[in-house]
Amino acid sequence: MDRISELTEQIVERFKTSGYDVNSKEIYKRLKLLIDEFKVPEGEAVRTVTNYLMKELDVPREQLVAVESPLTKIAEIKTPGEWISLKARVVQLWDSSSPNVSQVGLIGDETGIIKFVVWSKANKPPVEEGKCYLFANVVTDSFGGRMQVNVNRNSRIEELDEDIQLPPRELEVVGALIAIQQNSGLIRRCRICNRVLTKDVCPIHGKTEAYDDLRIKGVVDDGENYYEVILNEENVRELTGIGIEEAKAIAMENLDRNSVLSELKSRLLGRYYRLKGNRGERYLIVNDIEFLNMDLEKEAGSLLGRFE
Ligand SMILES: [Zn+2]
């Protein structure tokens, strides 16, 4: 049996089980047109024909026996335009800047993490960070070269009483540092809670005693994913030779603490690294980082030294 006949039979079966007789020839014709002529993905074509029949026969949606897209693992999502179902934990929610999007963020299972978008038109109750859900009948999509899943009107979100594990927290990444955020460089922290001060004010303790620290908040791109990373003073010192004392000296010399950030940006941005760290709620907290071509650089450095 060819694929379109198979799909035809599925639809006929579904309506029959729900108590309706449908014309299989007509279904076959419509499916063939959509799939072969208009290159509509199979799942989408089946859905279109099903919706057409429901309208024709005046079948209420709740009366039609549910068919669900196949359960898939996140690592298996490779092609856009497929209807799938996923069991996943909401890893984090981002602020949505578009009125068409009601929620956007990351969901994960034990095989990986993927971006998800809930369209406003989907009209779904909001999901919560940390909770696990069945995302049934969602559509795979690709945006900026990365896969994501979209929740639309035909999708169903159902909270699960399962504990879905995320991929291992320890992570090694090889990629380029493509951005460094403003609140990086020579920063000041609250003595009581260690939070970073903004304009010398702790978000909890207000005007407070503070101490200097050095850190980088940045974004690493490994060609497949973006990682928000945090480098501590030790990481920065190992990469650049600039530790807290050197940073203070730079700030003093230029009478500007921001000059440290400029210096670090010029040394670190756009270069490739191998880094190991722990995945937090949002950030990859780096334990260990090195320039990818460190050995080559060392060699070049010592050669230069010899000729100087
Ligand atoms: Zn504080």
mmCIF file with all atom_site columns, C-alpha atoms and ligand atoms in Angstrom, residues 190-195 197 202-206 208, ligand 1:
data_model
loop_
_atom_site.group_PDB
_atom_site.id
_atom_site.type_symbol
_atom_site.label_atom_id
_atom_site.label_alt_id
_atom_site.label_comp_id
_atom_site.label_asym_id
_atom_site.label_entity_id
_atom_site.label_seq_id
_atom_site.pdbx_PDB_ins_code
_atom_site.Cartn_x
_atom_site.Cartn_y
_atom_site.Cartn_z
_atom_site.occupancy
_atom_site.B_iso_or_equiv
_atom_site.pdbx_formal_charge
_atom_site.auth_seq_id
_atom_site.auth_comp_id
_atom_site.auth_asym_id
_atom_site.auth_atom_id
_atom_site.pdbx_PDB_model_num
ATOM   1  C  CA . CYS A 1 190 ? 27.368 43.644 48.149 1.00 0.00 ? 190 CYS A CA 1
ATOM   2  C  CA . ARG A 1 191 ? 29.364 42.505 51.224 1.00 0.00 ? 191 ARG A CA 1
ATOM   3  C  CA . ILE A 1 192 ? 26.267 40.939 52.757 1.00 0.00 ? 192 ILE A CA 1
ATOM   4  C  CA . CYS A 1 193 ? 24.740 38.966 49.868 1.00 0.00 ? 193 CYS A CA 1
ATOM   5  C  CA . ASN A 1 194 ? 27.388 39.105 47.106 1.00 0.00 ? 194 ASN A CA 1
ATOM   6  C  CA . ARG A 1 195 ? 24.873 40.424 44.607 1.00 0.00 ? 195 ARG A CA 1
ATOM   7  C  CA . LEU A 1 197 ? 25.505 46.392 42.626 1.00 0.00 ? 197 LEU A CA 1
ATOM   8  C  CA . CYS A 1 202 ? 22.321 46.387 46.122 1.00 0.00 ? 202 CYS A CA 1
ATOM   9  C  CA . PRO A 1 203 ? 18.849 45.264 44.951 1.00 0.00 ? 203 PRO A CA 1
ATOM   10 C  CA . ILE A 1 204 ? 18.238 43.868 48.459 1.00 0.00 ? 204 ILE A CA 1
ATOM   11 C  CA . HIS A 1 205 ? 20.372 45.920 50.845 1.00 0.00 ? 205 HIS A CA 1
ATOM   12 C  CA . GLY A 1 206 ? 20.393 49.319 49.143 1.00 0.00 ? 206 GLY A CA 1
ATOM   13 C  CA . THR A 1 208 ? 25.839 49.017 51.307 1.00 0.00 ? 208 THR A CA 1
HETATM 14 ZN ZN . ZN  B 2 .   ? 23.062 42.845 49.292 1.00 0.00 ? 1   ZN  B ZN 1
#
